[in-house]
Short mmCIF file of C-alpha atoms in Angstrom, two decimals:
data_model
loop_
_atom_site.label_atom_id
_atom_site.label_comp_id
_atom_site.label_asym_id
_atom_site.label_seq_id
_atom_site.Cartn_x
_atom_site.Cartn_y
_atom_site.Cartn_z
CA MET A 1 17.64 -21.39 24.91
CA VAL A 2 19.73 -18.23 25.03
CA PHE A 3 19.79 -18.24 21.14
CA ARG A 4 16.18 -18.68 20.92
CA ILE A 5 15.42 -15.63 23.42
CA PHE A 6 17.90 -13.52 21.27
CA GLY A 7 15.98 -14.56 18.06
CA ILE A 8 12.76 -13.65 19.21
CA LEU A 9 14.15 -10.25 20.74
CA PHE A 10 15.85 -9.54 17.44
CA SER A 11 12.74 -10.13 15.34
CA PHE A 12 10.76 -8.04 17.60
CA LEU A 13 13.16 -5.14 17.63
CA PHE A 14 14.32 -5.18 13.79
CA LEU A 15 11.47 -6.80 11.88
CA SER A 16 8.43 -5.37 13.51
CA PRO A 17 6.46 -2.74 11.57
CA VAL A 18 6.46 -0.30 14.51
CA PHE A 19 10.15 -0.42 15.02
CA SER A 20 11.09 -0.25 11.46
CA GLN A 21 9.83 3.03 11.07
CA GLY A 22 12.90 4.43 12.43
CA ILE A 23 15.62 2.38 10.56
CA SER A 24 18.21 4.35 9.29
CA GLY A 25 18.05 4.64 5.44
CA SER A 26 14.60 3.62 4.77
CA ARG A 27 12.14 6.17 3.28
CA LEU A 28 10.09 5.60 6.07
CA GLU A 29 12.88 7.69 8.35
CA GLU A 30 12.91 10.79 5.64
CA ILE A 31 8.88 10.66 5.59
CA GLN A 32 8.84 11.23 9.32
CA LYS A 33 11.90 13.76 9.34
CA ARG A 34 9.80 15.82 6.82
CA GLY A 35 6.60 15.10 8.60
CA GLU A 36 5.00 14.39 5.26
CA LEU A 37 3.70 11.77 2.99
CA ARG A 38 4.01 12.08 -0.64
CA VAL A 39 1.37 10.38 -2.63
CA THR A 40 1.21 10.13 -6.53
CA GLY A 41 -1.50 8.94 -8.78
CA ASN A 42 -4.06 9.95 -11.50
CA ARG A 43 -6.65 12.17 -10.17
CA ASN A 44 -8.69 11.73 -13.42
CA PHE A 45 -9.58 8.13 -12.37
CA ASP A 46 -13.06 7.68 -11.22
CA PRO A 47 -13.76 6.33 -8.38
CA PHE A 48 -10.13 5.93 -7.44
CA TYR A 49 -9.81 9.73 -7.44
CA ILE A 50 -12.54 11.67 -8.10
CA SER A 51 -11.87 15.19 -9.55
CA ASP A 52 -14.93 17.06 -8.39
CA PRO A 53 -16.00 15.09 -5.46
CA LYS A 54 -18.83 15.15 -2.90
CA ASP A 55 -17.89 16.17 0.55
CA GLY A 56 -16.49 12.95 2.24
CA PHE A 57 -15.90 11.07 -0.98
CA PRO A 58 -12.52 12.00 -2.26
CA GLY A 59 -12.18 8.46 -3.91
CA PHE A 60 -11.04 4.84 -2.94
CA ASP A 61 -7.22 5.75 -3.31
CA ALA A 62 -7.23 9.07 -1.93
CA GLU A 63 -9.23 8.08 1.21
CA LEU A 64 -6.43 5.18 1.42
CA GLY A 65 -3.49 7.38 0.98
CA LYS A 66 -4.76 10.00 3.91
CA LYS A 67 -5.54 6.78 6.09
CA TYR A 68 -1.62 5.85 5.81
CA ALA A 69 -0.69 9.35 6.31
CA GLU A 70 -2.65 9.38 9.34
CA PHE A 71 -1.29 6.05 10.50
CA LEU A 72 2.10 7.39 10.22
CA GLY A 73 1.33 10.59 11.84
CA VAL A 74 2.33 12.85 9.08
CA LYS A 75 0.91 15.24 6.65
CA TYR A 76 -0.64 13.91 3.38
CA THR A 77 0.03 15.80 -0.16
CA PHE A 78 -0.75 14.49 -3.51
CA THR A 79 0.85 15.06 -6.82
CA ASN A 80 -1.00 14.39 -10.16
CA ARG A 81 0.78 12.06 -12.73
CA PRO A 82 -0.59 10.16 -15.48
CA GLU A 83 1.31 7.10 -16.20
CA PHE A 84 2.78 4.15 -14.48
CA GLU A 85 6.14 5.13 -15.48
CA ASP A 86 5.65 8.59 -14.02
CA TYR A 87 4.93 7.14 -10.76
CA ALA A 88 7.93 4.92 -10.78
CA GLU A 89 10.36 7.62 -11.88
CA ALA A 90 8.97 10.02 -9.10
CA ILE A 91 9.33 7.47 -6.36
CA LYS A 92 12.85 6.56 -7.58
CA SER A 93 14.05 10.45 -7.66
CA GLY A 94 12.26 10.92 -4.31
CA GLU A 95 9.45 13.26 -5.49
CA ALA A 96 6.96 10.92 -4.22
CA ASP A 97 7.13 8.26 -1.61
CA ILE A 98 4.18 5.89 -2.90
CA ALA A 99 1.65 5.43 -5.61
CA PHE A 100 -2.23 4.55 -5.32
CA SER A 101 -3.64 4.92 -8.49
CA GLY A 102 -5.61 1.69 -9.23
CA LEU A 103 -2.52 -0.11 -10.29
CA SER A 104 -2.15 -3.63 -11.30
CA SER A 105 0.99 -5.31 -10.47
CA THR A 106 2.82 -7.32 -13.37
CA LEU A 107 6.39 -8.84 -13.51
CA GLU A 108 7.53 -6.42 -16.07
CA ARG A 109 6.17 -3.16 -13.67
CA SER A 110 7.84 -4.92 -10.81
CA LYS A 111 11.49 -4.26 -12.13
CA LYS A 112 10.54 -0.27 -11.74
CA GLY A 113 9.57 -0.53 -7.98
CA SER A 114 7.89 -2.84 -5.16
CA PHE A 115 4.24 -3.77 -4.96
CA SER A 116 2.52 -4.26 -1.87
CA SER A 117 0.24 -7.17 -1.45
CA PRO A 118 -3.19 -6.57 -3.41
CA TYR A 119 -5.93 -4.34 -1.34
CA LEU A 120 -8.56 -5.04 -4.23
CA VAL A 121 -8.77 -7.86 -6.99
CA SER A 122 -10.37 -7.13 -10.14
CA THR A 123 -10.37 -8.72 -13.70
CA PRO A 124 -10.29 -7.68 -17.36
CA GLY A 125 -13.89 -6.87 -18.33
CA ALA A 126 -16.08 -5.55 -20.85
CA LEU A 127 -18.74 -3.12 -22.12
CA VAL A 128 -19.86 -4.84 -25.41
CA ASN A 129 -22.39 -3.17 -27.58
CA LYS A 130 -25.89 -5.39 -27.34
CA ASN A 131 -26.20 -4.97 -31.31
CA ALA A 132 -22.66 -6.85 -31.58
CA LEU A 133 -23.88 -9.92 -29.86
CA PRO A 134 -26.09 -12.65 -31.67
CA PRO A 135 -29.77 -12.84 -31.10
CA PRO A 136 -31.55 -16.07 -29.04
CA PRO A 137 -32.42 -18.60 -31.29
CA GLU A 138 -35.71 -17.97 -32.98
CA GLY A 139 -38.76 -18.96 -30.83
CA ASN A 140 -36.71 -19.15 -27.49
CA ILE A 141 -37.26 -16.41 -25.00
CA ILE A 142 -34.36 -17.08 -23.34
CA SER A 143 -30.81 -17.67 -25.40
CA THR A 144 -28.97 -20.99 -24.46
CA VAL A 145 -25.73 -18.83 -24.85
CA TYR A 146 -24.79 -16.76 -21.75
CA PHE A 147 -22.39 -13.80 -21.95
CA ARG A 148 -20.97 -12.91 -18.49
CA SER A 149 -17.24 -12.61 -19.08
CA VAL A 150 -14.79 -11.20 -21.68
CA LYS A 151 -13.83 -14.85 -22.47
CA ASP A 152 -17.56 -15.73 -23.44
CA LEU A 153 -17.04 -13.48 -26.50
CA GLU A 154 -14.66 -16.21 -28.21
CA SER A 155 -17.80 -17.73 -30.14
CA VAL A 156 -18.92 -14.18 -31.47
CA SER A 157 -17.71 -13.00 -34.84
CA GLY A 158 -17.10 -9.51 -36.10
CA LEU A 159 -15.97 -7.74 -32.68
CA SER A 160 -13.70 -5.13 -32.62
CA PHE A 161 -12.11 -3.91 -29.23
CA SER A 162 -11.00 -0.72 -27.78
CA VAL A 163 -8.33 -0.91 -24.65
CA ARG A 164 -6.06 1.16 -23.06
CA ALA A 165 -2.63 0.45 -24.37
CA PHE A 166 0.00 -1.85 -22.48
CA SER A 167 -2.54 -2.41 -19.56
CA ALA A 168 -3.53 -5.94 -18.17
CA SER A 169 -6.56 -5.90 -20.27
CA HIS A 170 -4.45 -5.29 -23.41
CA GLU A 171 -2.36 -8.14 -22.68
CA TYR A 172 -5.39 -10.34 -22.12
CA LEU A 173 -6.82 -9.41 -25.22
CA LEU A 174 -3.86 -10.00 -27.24
CA SER A 175 -3.63 -13.49 -25.86
CA ILE A 176 -7.28 -14.65 -25.94
CA PHE A 177 -8.41 -12.61 -29.15
CA PRO A 178 -4.71 -12.30 -31.35
CA ASN A 179 -6.35 -12.33 -34.81
CA SER A 180 -9.20 -9.44 -33.90
CA ARG A 181 -9.12 -5.90 -34.69
CA ILE A 182 -7.88 -4.15 -31.33
CA PHE A 183 -7.71 -0.31 -31.17
CA THR A 184 -5.46 1.15 -28.42
CA TYR A 185 -5.78 4.50 -26.52
CA GLY A 186 -3.61 6.06 -23.89
CA SER A 187 -6.38 6.06 -21.31
CA MET A 188 -9.30 3.93 -20.45
CA GLU A 189 -11.87 7.10 -20.94
CA SER A 190 -10.38 7.36 -24.40
CA ALA A 191 -10.87 3.89 -25.19
CA TRP A 192 -14.61 3.67 -23.87
CA ASN A 193 -15.21 7.15 -25.69
CA SER A 194 -14.21 5.40 -28.82
CA VAL A 195 -16.80 2.67 -28.28
CA LYS A 196 -19.56 5.03 -27.65
CA GLU A 197 -18.72 6.93 -30.75
CA GLY A 198 -19.01 3.58 -32.93
CA GLN A 199 -15.25 3.19 -33.75
CA ALA A 200 -15.29 -0.19 -31.99
CA ASN A 201 -18.15 -2.46 -30.34
CA CYS A 202 -16.47 -3.66 -27.60
CA PHE A 203 -14.54 -1.75 -24.53
CA VAL A 204 -12.50 -3.66 -22.61
CA GLY A 205 -10.78 -2.74 -19.28
CA ASP A 206 -10.56 -3.21 -15.57
CA SER A 207 -13.63 -4.44 -14.11
CA LEU A 208 -13.56 -1.84 -11.11
CA TYR A 209 -13.36 0.90 -13.55
CA ILE A 210 -16.55 -0.58 -15.32
CA LYS A 211 -18.47 -0.83 -12.15
CA GLY A 212 -17.62 2.73 -11.68
CA LEU A 213 -18.86 3.78 -14.99
CA ILE A 214 -22.35 1.90 -14.38
CA LEU A 215 -22.77 3.33 -11.04
CA LYS A 216 -22.28 7.10 -12.62
CA GLN A 217 -24.61 6.22 -15.50
CA ARG A 218 -26.99 3.11 -15.46
CA SER A 219 -28.42 3.88 -18.63
CA ILE A 220 -25.32 2.47 -20.21
CA LEU A 221 -26.86 -0.67 -19.79
CA SER A 222 -29.59 0.02 -22.16
CA ASN A 223 -27.11 -0.44 -25.01
CA PHE A 224 -24.30 -2.32 -23.56
CA ARG A 225 -23.78 -5.61 -21.92
CA ALA A 226 -21.42 -5.59 -18.77
CA LEU A 227 -19.32 -8.56 -18.75
CA ILE A 228 -17.39 -8.59 -15.27
CA GLU A 229 -17.04 -12.23 -14.14
CA PRO A 230 -13.42 -13.16 -13.54
CA VAL A 231 -11.27 -14.29 -16.07
CA GLN A 232 -7.98 -13.57 -14.34
CA GLU A 233 -6.93 -11.92 -11.04
CA ASN A 234 -5.78 -8.32 -11.53
CA HIS A 235 -3.96 -7.31 -8.18
CA VAL A 236 -4.49 -3.67 -7.40
CA SER A 237 -1.64 -2.66 -5.35
CA ALA A 238 0.47 0.31 -4.07
CA LEU A 239 3.89 1.17 -5.59
CA LEU A 240 6.67 1.60 -3.31
CA PRO A 241 10.63 2.13 -3.36
CA LYS A 242 12.11 -0.73 -4.73
CA GLY A 243 14.13 -2.83 -2.16
CA ASP A 244 12.94 -0.66 1.05
CA ILE A 245 11.76 -3.67 3.08
CA TYR A 246 11.07 -1.65 6.17
CA PHE A 247 8.66 0.73 4.31
CA SER A 248 7.23 -2.24 2.58
CA ARG A 249 6.78 -3.99 6.02
CA ASN A 250 5.38 -0.97 7.44
CA PHE A 251 2.85 -0.52 4.58
CA GLU A 252 1.71 -4.29 4.74
CA PHE A 253 0.99 -4.20 8.45
CA PHE A 254 -1.12 -1.27 7.96
CA LEU A 255 -2.88 -2.80 5.07
CA SER A 256 -3.46 -5.92 7.25
CA GLU A 257 -4.94 -4.21 9.98
CA LEU A 258 -7.51 -2.53 7.48
CA LYS A 259 -8.40 -5.97 6.21
CA ARG A 260 -8.77 -7.28 9.61
CA THR A 261 -11.23 -4.65 11.03
CA GLY A 262 -13.34 -4.65 7.84
CA GLU A 263 -12.31 -1.03 7.24
CA LEU A 264 -10.77 -1.80 3.82
CA LYS A 265 -14.13 -3.91 2.90
CA SER A 266 -16.15 -0.87 3.71
CA LEU A 267 -14.02 1.43 1.76
CA GLU A 268 -14.59 -1.02 -1.35
CA ASP A 269 -18.44 -0.87 -0.89
CA LYS A 270 -18.65 2.67 -0.43
CA TYR A 271 -17.13 3.25 -4.03
CA PHE A 272 -17.63 -0.12 -5.79
CA ASN A 273 -20.97 -0.90 -4.63
CA ARG A 274 -23.04 1.96 -4.06
CA ASN A 275 -23.23 5.24 -5.79
CA ASP A 276 -23.52 7.85 -3.03
CA TRP A 277 -20.08 9.40 -4.30
CA VAL A 278 -22.08 10.31 -7.88
CA LYS A 279 -23.00 13.86 -8.11
#
Protein backbone atom coordinates (compact mmCIF):
# COMPACT_ATOMS: atom_id res chain seq x y z
CA MET A 1 0.00 0.00 0.00
CA VAL A 2 2.86 2.39 0.88
CA PHE A 3 4.54 1.76 -2.47
CA ARG A 4 1.25 2.30 -4.30
CA ILE A 5 0.68 5.65 -2.60
CA PHE A 6 4.26 6.71 -3.34
CA GLY A 7 3.78 5.76 -7.01
CA ILE A 8 0.63 7.86 -7.31
CA LEU A 9 2.34 10.81 -5.62
CA PHE A 10 5.38 10.52 -7.91
CA SER A 11 3.16 10.46 -11.01
CA PHE A 12 1.22 13.52 -9.86
CA LEU A 13 4.23 15.63 -8.94
CA PHE A 14 6.65 14.74 -11.70
CA LEU A 15 4.55 13.64 -14.64
CA SER A 16 1.64 16.06 -14.35
CA PRO A 17 1.62 18.61 -17.22
CA VAL A 18 1.17 21.43 -14.71
CA PHE A 19 4.10 20.56 -12.45
CA SER A 20 6.34 19.66 -15.40
CA GLN A 21 6.48 23.34 -16.38
CA GLY A 22 8.98 24.04 -13.63
CA ILE A 23 11.30 21.06 -14.21
CA SER A 24 14.92 22.19 -14.37
CA GLY A 25 16.60 21.76 -17.75
CA SER A 26 13.39 21.74 -19.79
CA ARG A 27 12.78 24.39 -22.46
CA LEU A 28 9.61 25.18 -20.51
CA GLU A 29 11.71 26.60 -17.70
CA GLU A 30 13.53 28.87 -20.17
CA ILE A 31 10.24 30.02 -21.70
CA GLN A 32 8.79 30.93 -18.34
CA LYS A 33 11.94 32.72 -17.20
CA ARG A 34 12.06 34.91 -20.30
CA GLY A 35 8.25 35.28 -20.36
CA GLU A 36 8.09 34.56 -24.08
CA LEU A 37 7.19 31.68 -26.39
CA ARG A 38 9.21 31.86 -29.61
CA VAL A 39 7.21 30.34 -32.45
CA THR A 40 8.48 29.82 -35.99
CA GLY A 41 6.78 28.92 -39.27
CA ASN A 42 6.18 30.11 -42.81
CA ARG A 43 3.97 33.21 -42.83
CA ASN A 44 3.25 32.82 -46.57
CA PHE A 45 1.14 29.70 -46.21
CA ASP A 46 -2.60 30.37 -46.32
CA PRO A 47 -4.60 29.60 -44.32
CA PHE A 48 -2.11 28.37 -41.70
CA TYR A 49 -0.63 31.86 -41.69
CA ILE A 50 -2.23 34.71 -43.60
CA SER A 51 0.25 37.37 -44.68
CA ASP A 52 -2.31 40.17 -45.08
CA PRO A 53 -5.05 39.06 -42.71
CA LYS A 54 -8.49 40.41 -41.96
CA ASP A 55 -9.06 41.39 -38.33
CA GLY A 56 -9.55 38.25 -36.27
CA PHE A 57 -8.20 35.91 -38.96
CA PRO A 58 -4.40 35.62 -38.58
CA GLY A 59 -4.37 31.98 -39.70
CA PHE A 60 -4.92 28.56 -38.14
CA ASP A 61 -1.36 28.03 -36.86
CA ALA A 62 -1.03 31.66 -35.80
CA GLU A 63 -4.08 31.29 -33.57
CA LEU A 64 -2.90 27.94 -32.23
CA GLY A 65 0.49 29.38 -31.27
CA LYS A 66 -1.10 32.36 -29.56
CA LYS A 67 -3.44 30.09 -27.61
CA TYR A 68 -0.50 28.02 -26.39
CA ALA A 69 1.40 31.14 -25.27
CA GLU A 70 -1.73 32.26 -23.42
CA PHE A 71 -1.96 28.85 -21.76
CA LEU A 72 1.65 29.20 -20.58
CA GLY A 73 1.01 32.76 -19.43
CA VAL A 74 3.78 34.24 -21.61
CA LYS A 75 4.13 36.55 -24.62
CA TYR A 76 3.85 35.17 -28.14
CA THR A 77 6.52 36.09 -30.69
CA PHE A 78 6.82 34.78 -34.26
CA THR A 79 9.76 34.55 -36.66
CA ASN A 80 9.29 33.67 -40.30
CA ARG A 81 11.32 30.82 -41.80
CA PRO A 82 10.69 29.06 -45.12
CA GLU A 83 11.48 25.37 -44.63
CA PHE A 84 11.44 22.46 -42.18
CA GLU A 85 15.25 22.38 -41.94
CA ASP A 86 15.18 26.02 -40.83
CA TYR A 87 12.61 25.26 -38.11
CA ALA A 88 14.59 22.28 -36.83
CA GLU A 89 17.85 24.24 -36.67
CA ALA A 90 16.22 27.23 -34.96
CA ILE A 91 14.66 25.00 -32.29
CA LYS A 92 17.91 23.12 -31.74
CA SER A 93 19.88 26.38 -31.32
CA GLY A 94 17.28 27.95 -29.02
CA GLU A 95 16.28 30.70 -31.45
CA ALA A 96 12.78 29.18 -31.54
CA ASP A 97 10.91 26.98 -29.08
CA ILE A 98 8.27 25.39 -31.29
CA ALA A 99 7.21 25.32 -34.94
CA PHE A 100 3.66 25.48 -36.26
CA SER A 101 3.57 25.51 -40.06
CA GLY A 102 1.21 22.87 -41.42
CA LEU A 103 3.99 20.34 -40.83
CA SER A 104 3.49 16.70 -41.76
CA SER A 105 5.41 14.35 -39.49
CA THR A 106 7.65 11.70 -41.08
CA LEU A 107 10.21 9.21 -39.79
CA GLU A 108 13.01 11.13 -41.50
CA ARG A 109 11.93 14.46 -40.04
CA SER A 110 11.61 12.95 -36.56
CA LYS A 111 15.41 12.63 -36.48
CA LYS A 112 15.61 16.43 -36.23
CA GLY A 113 13.01 17.07 -33.52
CA SER A 114 10.03 15.72 -31.61
CA PHE A 115 6.59 15.83 -33.19
CA SER A 116 3.42 16.26 -31.18
CA SER A 117 0.34 14.16 -31.77
CA PRO A 118 -1.53 15.49 -34.82
CA TYR A 119 -3.84 18.46 -34.48
CA LEU A 120 -5.03 18.11 -38.10
CA VAL A 121 -5.16 15.11 -40.42
CA SER A 122 -4.86 15.62 -44.17
CA THR A 123 -4.01 13.58 -47.27
CA PRO A 124 -2.20 14.06 -50.57
CA GLY A 125 -4.75 15.69 -52.87
CA ALA A 126 -4.79 17.02 -56.40
CA LEU A 127 -6.11 19.72 -58.69
CA VAL A 128 -6.22 18.13 -62.14
CA ASN A 129 -7.00 19.99 -65.36
CA LYS A 130 -10.39 18.74 -66.53
CA ASN A 131 -9.10 18.59 -70.13
CA ALA A 132 -6.63 15.89 -69.01
CA LEU A 133 -9.42 13.61 -67.81
CA PRO A 134 -11.13 11.19 -70.19
CA PRO A 135 -14.61 12.24 -71.37
CA PRO A 136 -17.61 10.16 -70.35
CA PRO A 137 -18.54 7.35 -72.74
CA GLU A 138 -20.52 8.59 -75.74
CA GLY A 139 -24.22 8.61 -75.06
CA ASN A 140 -23.80 8.49 -71.28
CA ILE A 141 -24.74 11.53 -69.23
CA ILE A 142 -22.75 10.33 -66.24
CA SER A 143 -19.38 8.65 -66.57
CA THR A 144 -18.87 5.28 -64.95
CA VAL A 145 -15.37 6.44 -63.97
CA TYR A 146 -15.22 8.57 -60.86
CA PHE A 147 -12.28 10.74 -59.85
CA ARG A 148 -12.26 11.58 -56.16
CA SER A 149 -8.70 10.89 -55.03
CA VAL A 150 -5.17 11.07 -56.44
CA LYS A 151 -5.09 7.28 -56.65
CA ASP A 152 -8.04 7.35 -59.08
CA LEU A 153 -5.69 8.93 -61.64
CA GLU A 154 -3.78 5.66 -62.05
CA SER A 155 -6.03 4.80 -65.00
CA VAL A 156 -5.39 8.11 -66.80
CA SER A 157 -2.58 8.30 -69.35
CA GLY A 158 -0.60 11.38 -70.34
CA LEU A 159 -0.64 13.08 -66.97
CA SER A 160 2.24 15.24 -65.77
CA PHE A 161 2.50 16.22 -62.13
CA SER A 162 3.73 19.27 -60.27
CA VAL A 163 4.57 18.99 -56.57
CA ARG A 164 6.63 20.53 -53.79
CA ALA A 165 9.97 18.72 -53.54
CA PHE A 166 10.62 16.41 -50.55
CA SER A 167 7.05 16.75 -49.27
CA ALA A 168 4.75 13.91 -48.22
CA SER A 169 2.86 14.45 -51.49
CA HIS A 170 6.11 14.09 -53.44
CA GLU A 171 6.88 10.80 -51.68
CA TYR A 172 3.37 9.56 -52.44
CA LEU A 173 3.67 10.45 -56.13
CA LEU A 174 6.99 8.63 -56.44
CA SER A 175 5.47 5.48 -54.95
CA ILE A 176 2.21 5.46 -56.95
CA PHE A 177 3.29 7.06 -60.25
CA PRO A 178 6.98 6.10 -60.60
CA ASN A 179 6.96 6.29 -64.42
CA SER A 180 5.14 9.60 -64.77
CA ARG A 181 6.64 13.04 -65.42
CA ILE A 182 6.97 14.78 -62.07
CA PHE A 183 8.12 18.41 -61.83
CA THR A 184 9.32 19.52 -58.41
CA TYR A 185 9.39 23.01 -56.91
CA GLY A 186 10.54 24.72 -53.75
CA SER A 187 7.04 25.61 -52.57
CA MET A 188 3.45 24.50 -53.10
CA GLU A 189 2.64 27.95 -54.47
CA SER A 190 5.29 27.57 -57.20
CA ALA A 191 4.08 24.06 -58.00
CA TRP A 192 0.48 25.25 -58.32
CA ASN A 193 1.51 28.22 -60.48
CA SER A 194 3.30 25.88 -62.89
CA VAL A 195 0.06 23.98 -63.44
CA LYS A 196 -1.92 27.17 -63.97
CA GLU A 197 0.68 28.18 -66.57
CA GLY A 198 0.34 24.82 -68.36
CA GLN A 199 3.75 23.32 -67.55
CA ALA A 200 1.99 20.31 -66.01
CA ASN A 201 -1.66 19.28 -65.93
CA CYS A 202 -1.98 18.06 -62.34
CA PHE A 203 -0.96 19.76 -59.10
CA VAL A 204 -0.48 17.41 -56.14
CA GLY A 205 -0.29 18.83 -52.63
CA ASP A 206 -1.71 18.72 -49.14
CA SER A 207 -5.51 18.52 -49.17
CA LEU A 208 -5.78 21.31 -46.59
CA TYR A 209 -3.76 23.61 -48.84
CA ILE A 210 -6.05 22.72 -51.74
CA LYS A 211 -9.10 23.49 -49.61
CA GLY A 212 -7.60 26.90 -48.85
CA LEU A 213 -7.00 27.61 -52.55
CA ILE A 214 -10.62 26.77 -53.40
CA LEU A 215 -11.99 28.86 -50.53
CA LYS A 216 -9.99 31.84 -51.81
CA GLN A 217 -11.03 31.34 -55.43
CA ARG A 218 -14.03 29.17 -56.25
CA SER A 219 -13.50 29.79 -59.97
CA ILE A 220 -10.62 27.27 -59.85
CA LEU A 221 -13.24 24.53 -60.05
CA SER A 222 -14.37 25.68 -63.49
CA ASN A 223 -11.14 24.36 -65.05
CA PHE A 224 -9.79 21.97 -62.42
CA ARG A 225 -11.21 19.02 -60.54
CA ALA A 226 -10.34 18.75 -56.85
CA LEU A 227 -9.43 15.24 -55.67
CA ILE A 228 -9.20 15.29 -51.89
CA GLU A 229 -10.62 11.99 -50.69
CA PRO A 230 -8.07 10.28 -48.39
CA VAL A 231 -5.38 8.02 -49.82
CA GLN A 232 -3.14 8.13 -46.73
CA GLU A 233 -3.04 10.02 -43.44
CA ASN A 234 -0.75 13.02 -43.23
CA HIS A 235 -0.42 14.08 -39.61
CA VAL A 236 -0.07 17.83 -39.18
CA SER A 237 1.84 18.33 -35.93
CA ALA A 238 3.93 20.79 -33.96
CA LEU A 239 7.73 20.43 -33.91
CA LEU A 240 9.34 20.63 -30.45
CA PRO A 241 12.89 20.22 -29.06
CA LYS A 242 14.05 16.64 -29.38
CA GLY A 243 14.05 14.65 -26.14
CA ASP A 244 12.35 17.29 -23.96
CA ILE A 245 9.64 15.07 -22.47
CA TYR A 246 8.35 17.74 -20.08
CA PHE A 247 7.77 20.27 -22.83
CA SER A 248 6.13 17.58 -24.96
CA ARG A 249 3.84 16.47 -22.12
CA ASN A 250 2.83 20.04 -21.43
CA PHE A 251 1.93 20.69 -25.07
CA GLU A 252 0.08 17.37 -25.35
CA PHE A 253 -2.05 18.33 -22.35
CA PHE A 254 -2.83 21.70 -23.95
CA LEU A 255 -3.72 20.02 -27.24
CA SER A 256 -5.91 17.38 -25.59
CA GLU A 257 -7.89 20.12 -23.83
CA LEU A 258 -8.49 21.96 -27.11
CA LYS A 259 -9.75 18.70 -28.62
CA ARG A 260 -11.91 17.85 -25.60
CA THR A 261 -13.65 21.22 -25.52
CA GLY A 262 -14.23 21.35 -29.28
CA GLU A 263 -12.08 24.47 -29.62
CA LEU A 264 -9.71 22.78 -32.06
CA LYS A 265 -12.61 21.66 -34.28
CA SER A 266 -14.02 25.21 -34.26
CA LEU A 267 -10.64 26.52 -35.36
CA GLU A 268 -10.51 23.96 -38.18
CA ASP A 269 -13.99 24.96 -39.37
CA LYS A 270 -13.03 28.63 -39.24
CA TYR A 271 -10.18 28.23 -41.73
CA PHE A 272 -10.84 25.07 -43.74
CA ASN A 273 -14.63 24.85 -44.00
CA ARG A 274 -15.57 28.54 -44.29
CA ASN A 275 -14.12 31.44 -46.25
CA ASP A 276 -14.73 34.30 -43.80
CA TRP A 277 -10.93 34.76 -43.67
CA VAL A 278 -10.73 35.58 -47.39
CA LYS A 279 -10.43 39.29 -48.22
